[in-house]
């Protein structure tokens, strides 16, 4: 018998930061009253990619670094769905880096959660693009995704949460989901989510995270000011968290499909009615 909407038990290590993302996401979904049948999660390869198996909604585990293409396709096929893409820092900023930058640029109306633990946890702790210099022999400097996202002028929502601050995380998740649902575009939310087994950063991140909303000249609608604040915080050795940038854009799907009744999901694909069209398509492959 086929079982649907049946979440499986988590396989994460006890104490993994991804548990906080899961519980905040469930809470945000409940508080926003999003029905499970209207939510699709597309996840990447890595420990964090398992999150869609532990939720009570539709999900798809995509190819490594290619979850954003799949999520974009789903959103364009049915813009009324809430589409959440979720993966790790390796999937996003190494294997999927090109897709990450171009999806930011397109401003597709999806939520993208990147669970950043500064390592490849699933393959036992190798350095990732966000690892500090010195971690496991790493000699490279870390990549900061919020600063990179600020540099893409089409971005409309940039935030960073921390698994150690679940209330702030739930709040950011709710704002991100609402941003995407309102057709303003892509909501990018990075979550500092420690890998307790191979890179336990809980204590360090409690000390060095800095909420940007505490800055005197904080203004999340002003890109120039937020680039300056983000850079200043990073250069002082801290990590900026909180809502970093938000503006009222127009999402990619709204530009491509201005008439929501005329979307692929509403297309009549009845075989009998469309037989001649199907035959015509088949001739193209002969
Ligand atoms: Fe989490 Fe690390 Fe365990 Fe993976 S290996 S489940 S990232 S604690």
PDB file of C-alpha atoms and ligand atoms in Angstrom:
ATOM      1  CA  UNK A   1       0.000   0.000   0.000  1.00  0.00           C
ATOM      2  CA  UNK A   2       1.313   3.443  -0.892  1.00  0.00           C
ATOM      3  CA  UNK A   3       1.685   5.685   2.138  1.00  0.00           C
ATOM      4  CA  UNK A   4       1.633   9.434   1.617  1.00  0.00           C
ATOM      5  CA  UNK A   5       2.456  12.332   3.952  1.00  0.00           C
ATOM      6  CA  UNK A   6       4.155   9.931   6.336  1.00  0.00           C
ATOM      7  CA  UNK A   7       7.361  11.445   7.743  1.00  0.00           C
ATOM      8  CA  UNK A   8      10.132   9.039   8.710  1.00  0.00           C
ATOM      9  CA  UNK A   9      12.184   9.287  11.900  1.00  0.00           C
ATOM     10  CA  UNK A  10      15.215  11.524  11.661  1.00  0.00           C
ATOM     11  CA  UNK A  11      18.593   9.928  10.984  1.00  0.00           C
ATOM     12  CA  UNK A  12      20.578  12.981  12.144  1.00  0.00           C
ATOM     13  CA  UNK A  13      23.091  12.721  15.003  1.00  0.00           C
ATOM     14  CA  UNK A  14      21.564  13.771  18.358  1.00  0.00           C
ATOM     15  CA  UNK A  15      22.328  17.490  18.815  1.00  0.00           C
ATOM     16  CA  UNK A  16      22.726  18.272  15.082  1.00  0.00           C
ATOM     17  CA  UNK A  17      21.782  21.894  14.351  1.00  0.00           C
ATOM     18  CA  UNK A  18      19.416  20.747  11.612  1.00  0.00           C
ATOM     19  CA  UNK A  19      16.894  19.660  14.285  1.00  0.00           C
ATOM     20  CA  UNK A  20      16.324  23.329  15.165  1.00  0.00           C
ATOM     21  CA  UNK A  21      15.677  24.131  11.491  1.00  0.00           C
ATOM     22  CA  UNK A  22      13.166  21.296  11.296  1.00  0.00           C
ATOM     23  CA  UNK A  23      11.255  22.343  14.394  1.00  0.00           C
ATOM     24  CA  UNK A  24      11.305  26.042  13.427  1.00  0.00           C
ATOM     25  CA  UNK A  25      10.039  25.155   9.971  1.00  0.00           C
ATOM     26  CA  UNK A  26       7.194  23.046  11.389  1.00  0.00           C
ATOM     27  CA  UNK A  27       6.307  25.888  13.743  1.00  0.00           C
ATOM     28  CA  UNK A  28       6.389  28.488  10.954  1.00  0.00           C
ATOM     29  CA  UNK A  29       4.180  26.289   8.762  1.00  0.00           C
ATOM     30  CA  UNK A  30       1.655  25.842  11.556  1.00  0.00           C
ATOM     31  CA  UNK A  31       1.583  29.541  12.483  1.00  0.00           C
ATOM     32  CA  UNK A  32       1.151  30.578   8.824  1.00  0.00           C
ATOM     33  CA  UNK A  33      -1.506  27.852   8.419  1.00  0.00           C
ATOM     34  CA  UNK A  34       0.119  26.413   5.303  1.00  0.00           C
ATOM     35  CA  UNK A  35      -1.561  23.186   4.288  1.00  0.00           C
ATOM     36  CA  UNK A  36       0.772  20.247   3.746  1.00  0.00           C
ATOM     37  CA  UNK A  37      -0.665  19.580   0.277  1.00  0.00           C
ATOM     38  CA  UNK A  38       0.296  23.105  -0.804  1.00  0.00           C
ATOM     39  CA  UNK A  39       3.956  22.803   0.211  1.00  0.00           C
ATOM     40  CA  UNK A  40       6.719  21.183  -1.815  1.00  0.00           C
ATOM     41  CA  UNK A  41      10.232  20.818  -0.444  1.00  0.00           C
ATOM     42  CA  UNK A  42      13.140  20.202  -2.796  1.00  0.00           C
ATOM     43  CA  UNK A  43      16.355  19.221  -1.078  1.00  0.00           C
ATOM     44  CA  UNK A  44      20.006  18.814  -1.931  1.00  0.00           C
ATOM     45  CA  UNK A  45      22.546  16.101  -1.179  1.00  0.00           C
ATOM     46  CA  UNK A  46      24.034  16.080   2.316  1.00  0.00           C
ATOM     47  CA  UNK A  47      22.790  15.487   5.871  1.00  0.00           C
ATOM     48  CA  UNK A  48      20.548  18.580   5.702  1.00  0.00           C
ATOM     49  CA  UNK A  49      18.909  17.283   2.509  1.00  0.00           C
ATOM     50  CA  UNK A  50      17.090  14.689   4.590  1.00  0.00           C
ATOM     51  CA  UNK A  51      14.819  17.378   6.041  1.00  0.00           C
ATOM     52  CA  UNK A  52      12.033  16.813   3.513  1.00  0.00           C
ATOM     53  CA  UNK A  53      11.729  13.194   4.693  1.00  0.00           C
ATOM     54  CA  UNK A  54      10.936  14.417   8.202  1.00  0.00           C
ATOM     55  CA  UNK A  55       8.198  16.855   7.165  1.00  0.00           C
ATOM     56  CA  UNK A  56       4.567  16.120   6.396  1.00  0.00           C
ATOM     57  CA  UNK A  57       4.377  17.466   2.824  1.00  0.00           C
ATOM     58  CA  UNK A  58       5.409  16.678  -0.753  1.00  0.00           C
ATOM     59  CA  UNK A  59       9.140  16.475  -1.278  1.00  0.00           C
ATOM     60  CA  UNK A  60      11.809  15.669  -3.819  1.00  0.00           C
ATOM     61  CA  UNK A  61      15.467  14.879  -3.229  1.00  0.00           C
ATOM     62  CA  UNK A  62      17.278  16.498  -6.163  1.00  0.00           C
ATOM     63  CA  UNK A  63      20.687  15.937  -7.745  1.00  0.00           C
ATOM     64  CA  UNK A  64      23.723  17.368  -5.952  1.00  0.00           C
ATOM     65  CA  UNK A  65      23.745  21.168  -6.296  1.00  0.00           C
ATOM     66  CA  UNK A  66      20.778  21.127  -8.685  1.00  0.00           C
ATOM     67  CA  UNK A  67      17.859  21.609  -6.295  1.00  0.00           C
ATOM     68  CA  UNK A  68      17.253  25.209  -7.371  1.00  0.00           C
ATOM     69  CA  UNK A  69      16.585  24.236 -11.006  1.00  0.00           C
ATOM     70  CA  UNK A  70      14.042  21.674  -9.818  1.00  0.00           C
ATOM     71  CA  UNK A  71      12.439  24.132  -7.397  1.00  0.00           C
ATOM     72  CA  UNK A  72      12.253  26.763 -10.161  1.00  0.00           C
ATOM     73  CA  UNK A  73      10.522  24.266 -12.463  1.00  0.00           C
ATOM     74  CA  UNK A  74       7.953  23.371  -9.801  1.00  0.00           C
ATOM     75  CA  UNK A  75       7.215  27.036  -9.055  1.00  0.00           C
ATOM     76  CA  UNK A  76       6.757  27.818 -12.770  1.00  0.00           C
ATOM     77  CA  UNK A  77       4.497  24.793 -13.258  1.00  0.00           C
ATOM     78  CA  UNK A  78       2.280  25.774 -10.335  1.00  0.00           C
ATOM     79  CA  UNK A  79       2.986  29.253  -8.874  1.00  0.00           C
ATOM     80  CA  UNK A  80       0.302  28.801  -6.220  1.00  0.00           C
ATOM     81  CA  UNK A  81       2.445  26.259  -4.370  1.00  0.00           C
ATOM     82  CA  UNK A  82       4.771  27.227  -1.546  1.00  0.00           C
ATOM     83  CA  UNK A  83       8.138  25.899  -2.679  1.00  0.00           C
ATOM     84  CA  UNK A  84      11.007  25.531  -0.227  1.00  0.00           C
ATOM     85  CA  UNK A  85      14.466  24.453  -1.360  1.00  0.00           C
ATOM     86  CA  UNK A  86      16.835  23.311   1.390  1.00  0.00           C
ATOM     87  CA  UNK A  87      20.365  21.974   1.493  1.00  0.00           C
ATOM     88  CA  UNK A  88      23.820  22.438   2.925  1.00  0.00           C
ATOM     89  CA  UNK A  89      26.771  24.745   2.359  1.00  0.00           C
ATOM     90  CA  UNK A  90      28.627  22.255   0.136  1.00  0.00           C
ATOM     91  CA  UNK A  91      25.580  21.650  -2.035  1.00  0.00           C
ATOM     92  CA  UNK A  92      24.885  25.398  -2.299  1.00  0.00           C
ATOM     93  CA  UNK A  93      28.274  27.078  -2.495  1.00  0.00           C
ATOM     94  CA  UNK A  94      30.460  24.393  -4.140  1.00  0.00           C
ATOM     95  CA  UNK A  95      28.564  21.958  -6.357  1.00  0.00           C
ATOM     96  CA  UNK A  96      25.621  24.339  -6.840  1.00  0.00           C
ATOM     97  CA  UNK A  97      27.399  27.711  -6.850  1.00  0.00           C
ATOM     98  CA  UNK A  98      26.459  28.644 -10.434  1.00  0.00           C
ATOM     99  CA  UNK A  99      22.829  27.714  -9.843  1.00  0.00           C
ATOM    100  CA  UNK A 100      22.820  29.656  -6.561  1.00  0.00           C
ATOM    101  CA  UNK A 101      23.999  32.922  -8.125  1.00  0.00           C
ATOM    102  CA  UNK A 102      21.728  32.695 -11.156  1.00  0.00           C
ATOM    103  CA  UNK A 103      18.640  31.793  -9.123  1.00  0.00           C
ATOM    104  CA  UNK A 104      19.325  34.823  -6.920  1.00  0.00           C
ATOM    105  CA  UNK A 105      19.598  36.898 -10.103  1.00  0.00           C
ATOM    106  CA  UNK A 106      16.307  35.514 -11.479  1.00  0.00           C
ATOM    107  CA  UNK A 107      14.503  36.199  -8.197  1.00  0.00           C
ATOM    108  CA  UNK A 108      12.250  33.147  -8.405  1.00  0.00           C
ATOM    109  CA  UNK A 109       9.520  33.154  -5.727  1.00  0.00           C
ATOM    110  CA  UNK A 110      10.840  30.303  -3.619  1.00  0.00           C
ATOM    111  CA  UNK A 111      12.423  30.043  -0.162  1.00  0.00           C
ATOM    112  CA  UNK A 112      16.011  28.811  -0.147  1.00  0.00           C
ATOM    113  CA  UNK A 113      17.315  27.559   3.210  1.00  0.00           C
ATOM    114  CA  UNK A 114      21.030  26.772   3.362  1.00  0.00           C
ATOM    115  CA  UNK A 115      22.053  24.917   6.531  1.00  0.00           C
ATOM    116  CA  UNK A 116      25.665  25.993   6.917  1.00  0.00           C
ATOM    117  CA  UNK A 117      27.868  23.893   9.212  1.00  0.00           C
ATOM    118  CA  UNK A 118      31.175  24.842   7.562  1.00  0.00           C
ATOM    119  CA  UNK A 119      31.939  21.218   6.663  1.00  0.00           C
ATOM    120  CA  UNK A 120      30.814  18.228   4.596  1.00  0.00           C
ATOM    121  CA  UNK A 121      29.154  16.334   7.466  1.00  0.00           C
ATOM    122  CA  UNK A 122      27.723  13.432   5.443  1.00  0.00           C
ATOM    123  CA  UNK A 123      31.176  12.465   4.137  1.00  0.00           C
ATOM    124  CA  UNK A 124      32.830  12.832   7.571  1.00  0.00           C
ATOM    125  CA  UNK A 125      34.100  16.342   7.951  1.00  0.00           C
ATOM    126  CA  UNK A 126      36.073  17.640   4.968  1.00  0.00           C
ATOM    127  CA  UNK A 127      36.451  21.431   4.506  1.00  0.00           C
ATOM    128  CA  UNK A 128      33.640  23.124   2.566  1.00  0.00           C
ATOM    129  CA  UNK A 129      33.622  26.604   0.905  1.00  0.00           C
ATOM    130  CA  UNK A 130      32.573  28.173   4.239  1.00  0.00           C
ATOM    131  CA  UNK A 131      35.233  26.446   6.390  1.00  0.00           C
ATOM    132  CA  UNK A 132      37.639  28.670   8.266  1.00  0.00           C
ATOM    133  CA  UNK A 133      41.257  28.657   7.213  1.00  0.00           C
ATOM    134  CA  UNK A 134      43.029  26.036   9.339  1.00  0.00           C
ATOM    135  CA  UNK A 135      40.041  23.659   9.620  1.00  0.00           C
ATOM    136  CA  UNK A 136      41.192  20.138   8.663  1.00  0.00           C
ATOM    137  CA  UNK A 137      44.190  21.468   6.743  1.00  0.00           C
ATOM    138  CA  UNK A 138      42.170  24.057   4.831  1.00  0.00           C
ATOM    139  CA  UNK A 139      44.356  26.909   3.531  1.00  0.00           C
ATOM    140  CA  UNK A 140      41.570  28.847   1.773  1.00  0.00           C
ATOM    141  CA  UNK A 141      39.498  31.753   3.093  1.00  0.00           C
ATOM    142  CA  UNK A 142      35.761  31.173   3.704  1.00  0.00           C
ATOM    143  CA  UNK A 143      32.978  32.319   1.398  1.00  0.00           C
ATOM    144  CA  UNK A 144      30.242  34.515   2.904  1.00  0.00           C
ATOM    145  CA  UNK A 145      26.945  33.956   1.129  1.00  0.00           C
ATOM    146  CA  UNK A 146      25.046  36.921   2.574  1.00  0.00           C
ATOM    147  CA  UNK A 147      27.667  39.361   1.317  1.00  0.00           C
ATOM    148  CA  UNK A 148      27.672  37.652  -2.092  1.00  0.00           C
ATOM    149  CA  UNK A 149      23.856  37.785  -2.225  1.00  0.00           C
ATOM    150  CA  UNK A 150      23.909  41.497  -1.378  1.00  0.00           C
ATOM    151  CA  UNK A 151      26.169  42.021  -4.395  1.00  0.00           C
ATOM    152  CA  UNK A 152      23.500  40.563  -6.708  1.00  0.00           C
ATOM    153  CA  UNK A 153      21.313  43.610  -7.256  1.00  0.00           C
ATOM    154  CA  UNK A 154      18.210  41.557  -8.102  1.00  0.00           C
ATOM    155  CA  UNK A 155      18.035  39.977  -4.641  1.00  0.00           C
ATOM    156  CA  UNK A 156      15.001  40.887  -2.542  1.00  0.00           C
ATOM    157  CA  UNK A 157      15.364  38.940   0.723  1.00  0.00           C
ATOM    158  CA  UNK A 158      18.563  37.985   2.544  1.00  0.00           C
ATOM    159  CA  UNK A 159      18.738  36.729   6.125  1.00  0.00           C
ATOM    160  CA  UNK A 160      20.809  34.536   8.411  1.00  0.00           C
ATOM    161  CA  UNK A 161      19.614  32.614  11.443  1.00  0.00           C
ATOM    162  CA  UNK A 162      21.315  30.357  13.978  1.00  0.00           C
ATOM    163  CA  UNK A 163      20.093  27.006  15.281  1.00  0.00           C
ATOM    164  CA  UNK A 164      21.029  28.202  18.769  1.00  0.00           C
ATOM    165  CA  UNK A 165      18.435  31.006  18.479  1.00  0.00           C
ATOM    166  CA  UNK A 166      15.232  29.139  17.542  1.00  0.00           C
ATOM    167  CA  UNK A 167      12.784  32.019  18.185  1.00  0.00           C
ATOM    168  CA  UNK A 168      14.647  34.346  15.822  1.00  0.00           C
ATOM    169  CA  UNK A 169      14.944  31.491  13.318  1.00  0.00           C
ATOM    170  CA  UNK A 170      11.196  30.795  13.322  1.00  0.00           C
ATOM    171  CA  UNK A 171      10.522  34.488  12.845  1.00  0.00           C
ATOM    172  CA  UNK A 172      12.932  34.712   9.903  1.00  0.00           C
ATOM    173  CA  UNK A 173      11.427  31.597   8.342  1.00  0.00           C
ATOM    174  CA  UNK A 174       7.938  33.078   8.560  1.00  0.00           C
ATOM    175  CA  UNK A 175       9.117  36.309   6.953  1.00  0.00           C
ATOM    176  CA  UNK A 176      10.897  34.354   4.203  1.00  0.00           C
ATOM    177  CA  UNK A 177       7.850  32.208   3.407  1.00  0.00           C
ATOM    178  CA  UNK A 178       5.576  35.263   3.313  1.00  0.00           C
ATOM    179  CA  UNK A 179       8.004  37.130   1.033  1.00  0.00           C
ATOM    180  CA  UNK A 180       7.958  34.282  -1.505  1.00  0.00           C
ATOM    181  CA  UNK A 181       4.200  33.761  -1.199  1.00  0.00           C
ATOM    182  CA  UNK A 182       3.540  37.448  -1.872  1.00  0.00           C
ATOM    183  CA  UNK A 183       5.297  37.186  -5.256  1.00  0.00           C
ATOM    184  CA  UNK A 184       8.184  39.443  -4.262  1.00  0.00           C
ATOM    185  CA  UNK A 185      10.807  36.889  -5.219  1.00  0.00           C
ATOM    186  CA  UNK A 186      13.402  34.596  -3.743  1.00  0.00           C
ATOM    187  CA  UNK A 187      13.867  34.538   0.018  1.00  0.00           C
ATOM    188  CA  UNK A 188      17.393  33.407   0.842  1.00  0.00           C
ATOM    189  CA  UNK A 189      17.876  32.288   4.433  1.00  0.00           C
ATOM    190  CA  UNK A 190      21.180  30.850   5.575  1.00  0.00           C
ATOM    191  CA  UNK A 191      21.092  29.061   8.923  1.00  0.00           C
ATOM    192  CA  UNK A 192      24.229  28.518  10.994  1.00  0.00           C
ATOM    193  CA  UNK A 193      23.529  24.886  11.849  1.00  0.00           C
ATOM    194  CA  UNK A 194      26.403  23.172  13.696  1.00  0.00           C
ATOM    195  CA  UNK A 195      27.604  19.685  12.831  1.00  0.00           C
ATOM    196  CA  UNK A 196      28.066  18.406  16.375  1.00  0.00           C
ATOM    197  CA  UNK A 197      29.993  15.342  15.195  1.00  0.00           C
ATOM    198  CA  UNK A 198      32.631  16.801  12.858  1.00  0.00           C
ATOM    199  CA  UNK A 199      32.661  20.566  13.531  1.00  0.00           C
ATOM    200  CA  UNK A 200      30.973  21.519  16.798  1.00  0.00           C
ATOM    201  CA  UNK A 201      30.656  25.302  16.550  1.00  0.00           C
ATOM    202  CA  UNK A 202      27.751  25.878  19.006  1.00  0.00           C
ATOM    203  CA  UNK A 203      29.897  27.568  21.659  1.00  0.00           C
ATOM    204  CA  UNK A 204      31.895  29.654  19.189  1.00  0.00           C
ATOM    205  CA  UNK A 205      28.809  30.808  17.298  1.00  0.00           C
ATOM    206  CA  UNK A 206      27.046  31.809  20.507  1.00  0.00           C
ATOM    207  CA  UNK A 207      30.012  34.108  21.128  1.00  0.00           C
ATOM    208  CA  UNK A 208      30.608  35.581  17.667  1.00  0.00           C
ATOM    209  CA  UNK A 209      27.163  35.913  16.084  1.00  0.00           C
ATOM    210  CA  UNK A 210      26.010  39.505  15.944  1.00  0.00           C
ATOM    211  CA  UNK A 211      22.415  40.579  15.320  1.00  0.00           C
ATOM    212  CA  UNK A 212      22.529  43.279  12.637  1.00  0.00           C
ATOM    213  CA  UNK A 213      19.276  44.790  13.930  1.00  0.00           C
ATOM    214  CA  UNK A 214      21.302  46.095  16.909  1.00  0.00           C
ATOM    215  CA  UNK A 215      23.356  48.340  14.637  1.00  0.00           C
ATOM    216  CA  UNK A 216      22.488  52.018  15.026  1.00  0.00           C
ATOM    217  CA  UNK A 217      22.181  52.689  11.288  1.00  0.00           C
ATOM    218  CA  UNK A 218      20.345  49.393  10.562  1.00  0.00           C
ATOM    219  CA  UNK A 219      17.987  49.704   7.592  1.00  0.00           C
ATOM    220  CA  UNK A 220      17.137  46.425   5.798  1.00  0.00           C
ATOM    221  CA  UNK A 221      15.723  48.344   2.816  1.00  0.00           C
ATOM    222  CA  UNK A 222      19.028  50.085   2.122  1.00  0.00           C
ATOM    223  CA  UNK A 223      21.399  47.777   0.224  1.00  0.00           C
ATOM    224  CA  UNK A 224      24.436  50.065   0.441  1.00  0.00           C
ATOM    225  CA  UNK A 225      24.092  50.461   4.194  1.00  0.00           C
ATOM    226  CA  UNK A 226      23.588  46.726   4.729  1.00  0.00           C
ATOM    227  CA  UNK A 227      26.651  45.870   2.626  1.00  0.00           C
ATOM    228  CA  UNK A 228      28.633  48.233   4.835  1.00  0.00           C
ATOM    229  CA  UNK A 229      27.231  46.742   8.095  1.00  0.00           C
ATOM    230  CA  UNK A 230      27.720  43.139   6.905  1.00  0.00           C
ATOM    231  CA  UNK A 231      31.295  43.840   5.857  1.00  0.00           C
ATOM    232  CA  UNK A 232      32.063  45.647   9.111  1.00  0.00           C
ATOM    233  CA  UNK A 233      30.699  42.772  11.221  1.00  0.00           C
ATOM    234  CA  UNK A 234      32.600  40.156   9.199  1.00  0.00           C
ATOM    235  CA  UNK A 235      35.852  42.086   9.354  1.00  0.00           C
ATOM    236  CA  UNK A 236      35.553  42.311  13.141  1.00  0.00           C
ATOM    237  CA  UNK A 237      35.581  38.484  13.267  1.00  0.00           C
ATOM    238  CA  UNK A 238      31.874  38.148  14.007  1.00  0.00           C
ATOM    239  CA  UNK A 239      29.064  36.628  11.912  1.00  0.00           C
ATOM    240  CA  UNK A 240      26.059  38.813  11.020  1.00  0.00           C
ATOM    241  CA  UNK A 241      22.648  37.276  11.767  1.00  0.00           C
ATOM    242  CA  UNK A 242      19.086  38.595  11.492  1.00  0.00           C
ATOM    243  CA  UNK A 243      17.169  40.107   8.593  1.00  0.00           C
ATOM    244  CA  UNK A 244      19.903  41.588   6.420  1.00  0.00           C
ATOM    245  CA  UNK A 245      18.041  42.882   3.378  1.00  0.00           C
ATOM    246  CA  UNK A 246      14.472  43.046   2.066  1.00  0.00           C
ATOM    247  CA  UNK A 247      12.832  44.892  -0.814  1.00  0.00           C
ATOM    248  CA  UNK A 248       9.606  44.673  -2.812  1.00  0.00           C
ATOM    249  CA  UNK A 249      10.630  42.986  -6.049  1.00  0.00           C
ATOM    250  CA  UNK A 250       8.580  41.226  -8.695  1.00  0.00           C
ATOM    251  CA  UNK A 251       9.202  37.493  -8.825  1.00  0.00           C
ATOM    252  CA  UNK A 252      10.356  35.638 -11.928  1.00  0.00           C
ATOM    253  CA  UNK A 253       7.153  33.571 -12.156  1.00  0.00           C
ATOM    254  CA  UNK A 254       5.013  36.715 -12.038  1.00  0.00           C
ATOM    255  CA  UNK A 255       6.913  38.092 -15.035  1.00  0.00           C
ATOM    256  CA  UNK A 256       6.757  34.826 -16.982  1.00  0.00           C
ATOM    257  CA  UNK A 257       3.177  33.892 -16.033  1.00  0.00           C
ATOM    258  CA  UNK A 258       1.192  37.080 -15.389  1.00  0.00           C
ATOM    259  CA  UNK A 259      -2.084  35.144 -15.747  1.00  0.00           C
ATOM    260  CA  UNK A 260      -2.176  32.604 -12.926  1.00  0.00           C
ATOM    261  CA  UNK A 261      -5.073  30.750 -14.525  1.00  0.00           C
ATOM    262  CA  UNK A 262      -2.984  30.055 -17.610  1.00  0.00           C
ATOM    263  CA  UNK A 263      -0.171  28.063 -15.998  1.00  0.00           C
ATOM    264  CA  UNK A 264       1.133  24.584 -16.929  1.00  0.00           C
ATOM    265  CA  UNK A 265      -0.705  22.963 -13.994  1.00  0.00           C
ATOM    266  CA  UNK A 266      -4.023  24.192 -15.429  1.00  0.00           C
ATOM    267  CA  UNK A 267      -3.304  22.851 -18.909  1.00  0.00           C
ATOM    268  CA  UNK A 268      -5.736  20.184 -20.071  1.00  0.00           C
ATOM    269  CA  UNK A 269      -3.559  17.146 -20.839  1.00  0.00           C
ATOM    270  CA  UNK A 270      -6.395  14.678 -21.489  1.00  0.00           C
ATOM    271  CA  UNK A 271      -5.003  12.189 -24.030  1.00  0.00           C
ATOM    272  CA  UNK A 272      -8.204  11.777 -26.067  1.00  0.00           C
ATOM    273  CA  UNK A 273      -8.731  15.523 -26.447  1.00  0.00           C
ATOM    274  CA  UNK A 274      -5.100  16.169 -27.327  1.00  0.00           C
ATOM    275  CA  UNK A 275      -4.321  13.100 -29.413  1.00  0.00           C
ATOM    276  CA  UNK A 276      -3.488  14.979 -32.613  1.00  0.00           C
ATOM    277  CA  UNK A 277      -1.199  17.371 -30.729  1.00  0.00           C
ATOM    278  CA  UNK A 278       0.600  14.450 -29.049  1.00  0.00           C
ATOM    279  CA  UNK A 279       1.043  12.701 -32.428  1.00  0.00           C
ATOM    280  CA  UNK A 280       2.465  15.905 -33.866  1.00  0.00           C
ATOM    281  CA  UNK A 281       4.980  16.130 -31.000  1.00  0.00           C
ATOM    282  CA  UNK A 282       5.996  12.477 -31.522  1.00  0.00           C
ATOM    283  CA  UNK A 283       6.819  13.169 -35.184  1.00  0.00           C
ATOM    284  CA  UNK A 284       9.509  15.567 -33.951  1.00  0.00           C
ATOM    285  CA  UNK A 285      11.355  12.609 -32.393  1.00  0.00           C
ATOM    286  CA  UNK A 286      11.235  10.324 -35.443  1.00  0.00           C
TER     287      UNK A 286
HETATM  288 FE1  LIG B   1      24.347  16.659  11.600  1.00  0.00          FE
HETATM  289 FE2  LIG B   1      26.987  16.448  11.335  1.00  0.00          FE
HETATM  290 FE3  LIG B   1      25.598  14.355  12.161  1.00  0.00          FE
HETATM  291 FE4  LIG B   1      25.405  15.192   9.647  1.00  0.00          FE
HETATM  292  S1  LIG B   1      27.235  14.342  10.623  1.00  0.00           S
HETATM  293  S2  LIG B   1      23.697  14.602  10.973  1.00  0.00           S
HETATM  294  S3  LIG B   1      25.567  17.434   9.868  1.00  0.00           S
HETATM  295  S4  LIG B   1      25.822  16.309  13.260  1.00  0.00           S
END
